[in-house]
Amino acid sequence: MYRNWKKNIILFLLSQTISLFGSSLVQYAIMWHITLKTQSGVMMTIAIICGFLPTFFLSPFAGVWADRYNRKYLIIMADSTIALSTLVLAIIFLNGYKMLWLLFFISAVRALGAAVQMPAVNAFIPQVVPQDKLTQVNAANTSIQSLVMLISPMLSGALLTFASLEIIFFIDVITAVIGVFILCVLNIPAHGKAMEKQNISYFSDMRAGLAYINQHKYIKKLFMFTALFFILSAPVSFLTPLQVARSFGDDVWRLTAIEVAFSIGMILGGGIMAYWGGFKNKIHSMTLSVIALGTSTIALGIIGEFSAYLVIMGLAGIFIPLFNTPFTVLLQERVDTDYLGRIFGVLVMISSTMMPIGMLLFGPMADIIQIEWLLIGTGLLILAEGYLLLGNKILIEAGKPIS
């Protein structure tokens, strides 16, 4: 079943990395173009909404598709759709039609593609990789993605200084074509359910996926924990640049420095997980991460010296893969392969909405209460959640190694 798995996963991750690189260039270029042209908070809010609402609405359906159809073809379709829409936009811009609503539209199309792609990718990896290698592969993938997210904003900014927005669009199209070509070379058979005749409707499949979550208490508790964690993480994820500007100075290099420090931390954290693999019980690794992130969040609210602030930001980045990797592997190992797409579809829906919901709560508060106090408060709640996670018998049992 896993013949030539190393070659296959290397090719697969290579295709996704190349595609992600082009997508990241465009994502940053669009955001910075809107920022510089409009300098409007309303326009930025519209862009953000266009970037996450389509993912929220499509993810449950995309999860069903990832279980019903060949996941490799779904990823190819998503990449190709994004590339085609970006190509059309580049041509329109070259002809002088540079309306802002076109950028909002393309952001929404890209979000739809991401909604299809993410559940399919997470469900596809266990088809290729042996179970005992899932932690190393997912951790390595985290490091690779972090490296791309470190390089792409700097390169996108550099390109915008001497090239037009259309050039970056064309780069994205080229990287997508290369990524799709590599995927086409992969000879991976479809999973069992995709090769069967589908006798029930999409909505019946969706209901079956929700029933599967309801029947497995560890999934339900894991998702509830994750939803709360994302809400509490909103201040440290979105408000730290504003905190830095208010407390240390609004120099661009300071804002860049905190992003670089965090990304370098995530690269190191992914490497640590790939080498170490985490504790035998995955919940113990996740608990360590949550407690460390809660402590880091509190520290960011207390520290008044910028160099120390950067160190804490880097340490926080290190502990992110210690949460994400065992979380993903736990689901990949324990969920029936025919349900993986739907389970990850629900997870994508949660992850795409909980932080924005958190910002609806904490964003307005940041204009009334000092961000430092918000970080200290949410950090304490994250710490409490970590201790609750460690004491949850159902999750501790689910985190044990599968013999």
Coordinates of C-alpha atoms in Angstrom, one line a residue:
M1 CA 0.0 0.0 0.0
Y2 CA 2.8 2.4 0.9
R3 CA 5.2 1.4 -1.9
N4 CA 7.6 4.2 -2.8
W5 CA 5.9 6.4 -0.1
K6 CA 9.0 8.6 0.4
K7 CA 9.2 9.5 -3.3
N8 CA 5.4 10.1 -3.4
I9 CA 5.3 12.3 -0.3
I10 CA 8.3 14.3 -1.4
L11 CA 6.7 15.0 -4.8
F12 CA 3.4 15.8 -3.1
L13 CA 4.9 18.2 -0.6
L14 CA 7.0 19.8 -3.4
S15 CA 3.9 20.5 -5.5
Q16 CA 2.1 22.0 -2.5
T17 CA 5.1 24.1 -1.5
I18 CA 5.5 25.6 -5.0
S19 CA 1.8 26.3 -5.2
L20 CA 1.7 27.8 -1.7
F21 CA 4.7 30.1 -2.5
G22 CA 2.9 31.6 -5.5
S23 CA -0.4 31.9 -3.5
S24 CA 1.4 33.7 -0.6
L25 CA 3.0 36.2 -2.9
V26 CA -0.4 37.1 -4.3
Q27 CA -2.1 37.2 -0.9
Y28 CA 0.4 39.7 0.5
A29 CA 0.5 41.7 -2.7
I30 CA -3.3 42.1 -2.7
M31 CA -3.4 43.1 0.9
W32 CA -0.6 45.6 0.6
H33 CA -2.0 47.0 -2.7
I34 CA -5.4 47.6 -0.9
T35 CA -3.7 49.1 2.1
L36 CA -1.5 51.5 0.1
K37 CA -4.2 52.6 -2.4
T38 CA -7.1 53.1 0.0
Q39 CA -5.6 53.4 3.5
S40 CA -9.1 52.4 4.6
G41 CA -9.9 50.2 7.5
V42 CA -13.3 49.4 5.9
M43 CA -11.7 48.2 2.7
M44 CA -9.3 46.0 4.7
T45 CA -12.2 44.6 6.6
I46 CA -14.0 43.8 3.3
A47 CA -10.9 42.1 2.0
I48 CA -10.5 40.0 5.1
I49 CA -14.2 39.0 5.0
C50 CA -13.9 38.0 1.3
G51 CA -10.9 35.9 2.4
F52 CA -12.6 33.8 5.0
L53 CA -16.4 33.7 4.5
P54 CA -16.3 31.6 1.4
T55 CA -14.1 29.1 3.2
F56 CA -16.6 28.9 6.1
F57 CA -19.6 28.2 3.8
L58 CA -17.9 25.8 1.4
S59 CA -15.8 23.7 3.9
P60 CA -18.6 21.3 5.0
F61 CA -19.4 20.5 1.3
A62 CA -15.7 20.3 0.4
G63 CA -15.2 17.8 3.2
V64 CA -17.9 15.6 1.7
W65 CA -16.2 15.8 -1.7
A66 CA -12.9 14.8 -0.2
D67 CA -14.5 11.6 1.0
R68 CA -16.6 10.9 -2.1
Y69 CA -14.0 11.6 -4.9
N70 CA -10.4 11.2 -5.7
R71 CA -8.6 13.6 -3.4
K72 CA -5.7 14.1 -5.8
Y73 CA -8.0 15.3 -8.5
L74 CA -9.8 17.7 -6.1
I75 CA -6.5 19.3 -5.2
I76 CA -5.6 19.6 -8.9
M77 CA -9.0 21.1 -9.6
A78 CA -8.7 23.6 -6.7
D79 CA -5.2 24.7 -7.8
S80 CA -6.2 25.0 -11.4
T81 CA -9.3 27.1 -10.6
I82 CA -7.3 29.5 -8.5
A83 CA -4.6 29.7 -11.3
L84 CA -7.2 30.3 -14.0
S85 CA -9.0 33.0 -12.1
T86 CA -5.7 34.7 -11.3
L87 CA -4.7 34.6 -15.0
V88 CA -8.0 36.2 -16.0
L89 CA -7.5 38.9 -13.4
A90 CA -3.9 39.6 -14.6
I91 CA -5.1 40.0 -18.2
I92 CA -7.9 42.4 -17.1
F93 CA -5.4 44.5 -15.1
L94 CA -3.0 44.6 -18.0
N95 CA -5.8 46.1 -20.1
G96 CA -6.2 48.9 -17.6
Y97 CA -9.2 47.7 -15.7
K98 CA -8.0 47.9 -12.1
M99 CA -11.2 48.1 -10.1
L100 CA -10.9 47.3 -6.4
W101 CA -13.9 45.0 -6.4
L102 CA -11.9 42.7 -8.7
L103 CA -9.4 42.1 -5.9
F104 CA -12.2 41.3 -3.5
F105 CA -13.7 38.9 -6.0
I106 CA -10.4 37.1 -6.6
S107 CA -9.8 36.9 -2.8
A108 CA -13.2 35.1 -2.5
V109 CA -12.4 32.7 -5.4
R110 CA -9.1 31.9 -3.8
A111 CA -10.9 31.3 -0.5
L112 CA -13.2 28.8 -2.2
G113 CA -10.2 27.0 -3.7
A114 CA -8.6 26.8 -0.2
A115 CA -11.8 25.4 1.2
V116 CA -11.7 22.5 -1.2
Q117 CA -7.9 22.0 -1.0
M118 CA -7.3 22.0 2.8
P119 CA -9.6 19.0 3.8
A120 CA -8.4 17.1 0.7
V121 CA -4.7 17.6 1.5
N122 CA -5.0 16.6 5.2
A123 CA -7.0 13.5 4.2
F124 CA -4.7 12.6 1.3
I125 CA -1.5 12.5 3.4
P126 CA -2.4 9.3 5.3
Q127 CA -3.1 7.6 1.9
V128 CA 0.6 8.1 1.0
V129 CA 2.4 7.9 4.4
P130 CA 2.7 4.9 6.8
Q131 CA 1.0 5.6 10.1
D132 CA 4.3 5.6 12.1
K133 CA 5.7 8.3 9.9
L134 CA 2.8 10.7 10.0
T135 CA 4.2 12.9 12.8
Q136 CA 7.6 13.4 11.0
V137 CA 5.9 14.2 7.7
N138 CA 3.4 16.6 9.1
A139 CA 6.1 18.3 11.2
A140 CA 8.3 18.7 8.2
N141 CA 5.4 20.1 6.2
T142 CA 4.9 22.7 9.0
S143 CA 8.5 23.8 8.8
I144 CA 8.4 24.0 5.0
Q145 CA 5.2 26.1 5.1
S146 CA 6.6 28.4 7.8
L147 CA 9.7 28.9 5.6
V148 CA 7.5 29.9 2.7
M149 CA 5.5 32.3 4.9
L150 CA 8.8 33.8 6.1
I151 CA 10.2 34.4 2.6
S152 CA 7.0 35.3 0.6
P153 CA 6.1 38.6 2.3
M154 CA 9.6 39.9 2.0
L155 CA 9.8 38.9 -1.7
S156 CA 6.3 40.2 -2.4
G157 CA 7.3 43.5 -1.0
A158 CA 10.5 43.6 -3.0
L159 CA 8.6 42.7 -6.2
L160 CA 6.1 45.5 -5.6
T161 CA 8.8 48.1 -5.5
F162 CA 10.0 47.5 -9.1
A163 CA 7.3 45.3 -10.7
S164 CA 3.5 45.6 -11.2
L165 CA 0.8 43.7 -9.5
E166 CA 0.1 41.8 -12.7
I167 CA 3.7 40.3 -12.7
I168 CA 3.0 38.8 -9.3
F169 CA -0.3 37.4 -10.6
F170 CA 1.6 35.7 -13.5
I171 CA 4.2 34.2 -11.1
D172 CA 1.3 32.6 -9.1
V173 CA -0.1 31.1 -12.4
I174 CA 3.3 29.7 -13.2
T175 CA 3.8 28.1 -9.8
A176 CA 0.3 26.7 -9.8
V177 CA 1.0 25.1 -13.3
I178 CA 4.2 23.5 -12.0
G179 CA 2.4 22.3 -8.8
V180 CA -0.4 20.7 -10.8
F181 CA 2.1 19.1 -13.2
I182 CA 3.9 17.4 -10.3
L183 CA 0.6 16.2 -8.9
C184 CA -0.3 14.7 -12.3
V185 CA 2.9 12.6 -12.2
L186 CA 1.9 11.0 -8.9
N187 CA 0.4 7.6 -9.3
I188 CA -1.7 7.2 -6.2
P189 CA -4.9 5.2 -6.3
A190 CA -8.1 6.7 -4.9
H191 CA -9.2 5.7 -1.4
G192 CA -11.9 3.1 -1.0
K193 CA -15.0 5.2 -0.8
A194 CA -14.0 7.2 -3.9
M195 CA -13.9 4.0 -6.0
E196 CA -17.4 3.0 -4.9
K197 CA -20.7 4.0 -6.5
Q198 CA -22.2 6.8 -4.3
N199 CA -25.8 5.8 -3.4
I200 CA -26.6 8.6 -1.0
S201 CA -26.9 12.4 -1.4
Y202 CA -24.4 15.0 -0.4
F203 CA -26.5 16.1 2.5
S204 CA -26.8 12.5 3.7
D205 CA -23.1 12.2 3.6
M206 CA -22.7 15.5 5.5
R207 CA -25.1 14.3 8.1
A208 CA -23.2 11.1 8.4
G209 CA -20.0 13.1 9.0
L210 CA -21.7 15.1 11.8
A211 CA -23.1 11.9 13.3
Y212 CA -19.5 10.4 13.2
I213 CA -18.3 13.4 15.2
N214 CA -21.2 13.1 17.7
Q215 CA -20.5 9.4 18.1
H216 CA -16.8 9.9 18.9
K217 CA -16.6 12.0 22.0
Y218 CA -12.9 12.7 21.6
I219 CA -13.4 14.5 18.3
K220 CA -16.3 16.5 19.7
K221 CA -14.2 17.5 22.8
L222 CA -11.1 18.2 20.6
F223 CA -13.1 20.5 18.3
M224 CA -14.7 22.4 21.3
F225 CA -11.3 22.8 22.9
T226 CA -9.8 24.1 19.6
A227 CA -12.7 26.5 19.0
L228 CA -12.2 28.1 22.4
F229 CA -8.4 28.1 21.9
F230 CA -8.7 30.0 18.6
I231 CA -11.0 32.6 20.2
L232 CA -8.6 33.2 23.1
S233 CA -5.6 33.3 20.6
A234 CA -7.2 36.2 18.6
P235 CA -5.4 39.0 20.6
V236 CA -1.9 37.5 20.4
S237 CA -2.5 36.7 16.7
F238 CA -4.0 40.0 15.5
L239 CA -3.4 42.7 18.0
T240 CA 0.4 42.3 18.7
P241 CA 1.3 44.5 15.7
L242 CA -1.0 47.3 17.0
Q243 CA 0.6 46.7 20.5
V244 CA 4.1 47.1 19.1
A245 CA 3.1 50.3 17.2
R246 CA 1.6 51.8 20.3
S247 CA 4.2 50.7 22.9
F248 CA 7.5 50.5 21.0
G249 CA 7.1 52.6 17.9
D250 CA 5.4 52.4 14.5
D251 CA 8.5 51.7 12.5
V252 CA 7.9 49.2 9.7
W253 CA 11.0 47.2 10.7
R254 CA 9.5 46.5 14.1
L255 CA 6.4 45.0 12.6
T256 CA 8.5 43.0 10.1
A257 CA 10.7 41.8 13.0
I258 CA 7.9 40.2 15.0
E259 CA 6.6 38.4 11.9
V260 CA 10.2 37.1 11.1
A261 CA 10.8 36.1 14.7
F262 CA 7.5 34.1 14.8
S263 CA 8.2 32.4 11.5
I264 CA 11.7 31.4 12.4
G265 CA 10.3 30.0 15.7
M266 CA 7.8 27.9 13.7
I267 CA 10.5 26.6 11.4
L268 CA 12.5 25.5 14.4
G269 CA 9.4 24.0 16.1
G270 CA 8.6 21.9 13.0
G271 CA 12.2 20.7 12.9
I272 CA 12.0 19.7 16.6
M273 CA 8.8 17.8 16.0
A274 CA 10.2 16.0 12.9
Y275 CA 13.3 14.9 14.9
W276 CA 11.7 14.2 18.3
G277 CA 8.1 13.3 17.4
G278 CA 6.6 14.6 20.6
F279 CA 5.5 12.7 23.7
K280 CA 4.1 9.2 23.3
N281 CA 0.7 10.6 24.3
K282 CA -0.2 13.3 21.7
I283 CA -2.4 15.2 24.3
H284 CA 0.7 15.7 26.5
S285 CA 2.5 17.4 23.6
M286 CA -0.5 19.6 22.9
T287 CA -0.8 20.4 26.6
L288 CA 2.9 21.5 26.7
S289 CA 2.2 23.7 23.7
V290 CA -0.9 25.3 25.2
I291 CA 0.8 26.0 28.5
A292 CA 3.8 27.5 26.8
L293 CA 1.7 29.6 24.5
G294 CA -0.4 30.8 27.5
T295 CA 2.8 31.8 29.3
S296 CA 4.2 33.5 26.2
T297 CA 1.0 35.5 25.8
I298 CA 1.2 36.7 29.4
A299 CA 4.9 37.6 28.9
L300 CA 4.1 39.6 25.8
G301 CA 1.7 41.7 27.9
I302 CA 4.4 42.3 30.6
I303 CA 7.7 42.8 28.8
G304 CA 8.6 46.4 28.1
E305 CA 11.8 45.9 26.1
F306 CA 11.6 45.2 22.4
S307 CA 14.5 42.7 22.0
A308 CA 13.1 40.5 24.8
Y309 CA 9.6 40.9 23.1
L310 CA 11.1 39.4 19.9
V311 CA 12.6 36.5 21.9
I312 CA 9.2 35.6 23.4
M313 CA 7.6 35.9 20.0
G314 CA 10.1 33.4 18.6
L315 CA 9.6 31.0 21.5
A316 CA 5.8 31.2 20.9
G317 CA 6.4 30.2 17.2
I318 CA 8.4 27.2 18.3
F319 CA 5.5 25.8 20.3
I320 CA 2.9 26.1 17.6
P321 CA 4.0 22.9 15.7
L322 CA 3.9 21.1 19.1
F323 CA 0.1 21.7 19.0
N324 CA -0.7 21.5 15.3
T325 CA 1.3 18.4 14.4
P326 CA 0.0 15.9 17.1
F327 CA -3.5 17.4 16.7
T328 CA -3.5 16.6 12.9
V329 CA -1.8 13.2 13.3
L330 CA -4.3 12.2 16.0
L331 CA -7.2 12.7 13.6
Q332 CA -5.3 11.1 10.7
E333 CA -4.6 8.0 12.7
R334 CA -7.9 7.5 14.5
V335 CA -10.6 8.7 12.0
D336 CA -11.9 6.2 9.5
T337 CA -10.3 7.1 6.1
D338 CA -13.7 7.4 4.5
Y339 CA -14.6 10.2 7.0
L340 CA -11.3 12.1 7.0
G341 CA -12.4 14.7 4.5
R342 CA -15.6 15.5 6.3
I343 CA -13.8 15.7 9.7
F344 CA -11.1 18.0 8.3
G345 CA -13.8 20.0 6.5
V346 CA -15.5 20.8 9.8
L347 CA -12.1 21.7 11.3
V348 CA -11.4 24.1 8.5
M349 CA -14.8 25.7 9.1
I350 CA -13.9 26.1 12.8
S351 CA -10.4 27.5 12.2
S352 CA -11.6 30.0 9.6
T353 CA -14.3 31.5 11.9
M354 CA -13.2 31.3 15.5
M355 CA -10.4 33.9 15.3
P356 CA -12.5 36.4 13.4
I357 CA -15.2 35.9 16.1
G358 CA -12.5 36.5 18.7
M359 CA -11.6 39.7 17.0
L360 CA -15.2 40.9 17.0
L361 CA -15.0 40.5 20.8
F362 CA -11.4 41.7 21.5
G363 CA -10.9 44.2 18.6
P364 CA -13.2 46.9 19.9
M365 CA -11.9 46.2 23.5
A366 CA -8.4 47.1 22.3
D367 CA -9.6 50.8 21.9
I368 CA -10.9 50.8 25.5
I369 CA -8.5 48.6 27.4
Q370 CA -4.7 48.4 27.0
I371 CA -3.7 45.5 24.7
E372 CA -1.2 44.4 27.4
W373 CA -4.1 43.7 29.7
L374 CA -6.0 41.8 27.0
L375 CA -2.9 39.6 26.5
I376 CA -2.4 38.9 30.2
G377 CA -6.1 38.0 30.6
T378 CA -6.4 35.7 27.6
G379 CA -3.0 34.2 28.4
L380 CA -4.3 33.2 31.9
L381 CA -7.4 31.7 30.3
I382 CA -5.2 29.7 27.8
L383 CA -3.2 28.4 30.7
A384 CA -6.4 27.3 32.4
E385 CA -7.5 25.6 29.2
G386 CA -4.2 23.7 29.1
Y387 CA -4.7 22.3 32.6
L388 CA -8.3 21.3 31.6
L389 CA -6.9 19.5 28.6
L390 CA -4.5 17.6 30.7
G391 CA -7.3 16.5 33.0
N392 CA -9.7 15.3 30.3
K393 CA -9.7 11.5 30.5
I394 CA -11.4 11.0 27.1
L395 CA -8.8 13.1 25.3
I396 CA -5.9 11.5 27.2
E397 CA -7.1 8.1 26.2
A398 CA -7.5 9.2 22.5
G399 CA -3.9 10.6 22.6
K400 CA -2.3 7.3 23.5
P401 CA -0.3 5.5 20.7
I402 CA -2.2 3.1 18.5
S403 CA -0.7 -0.4 18.8

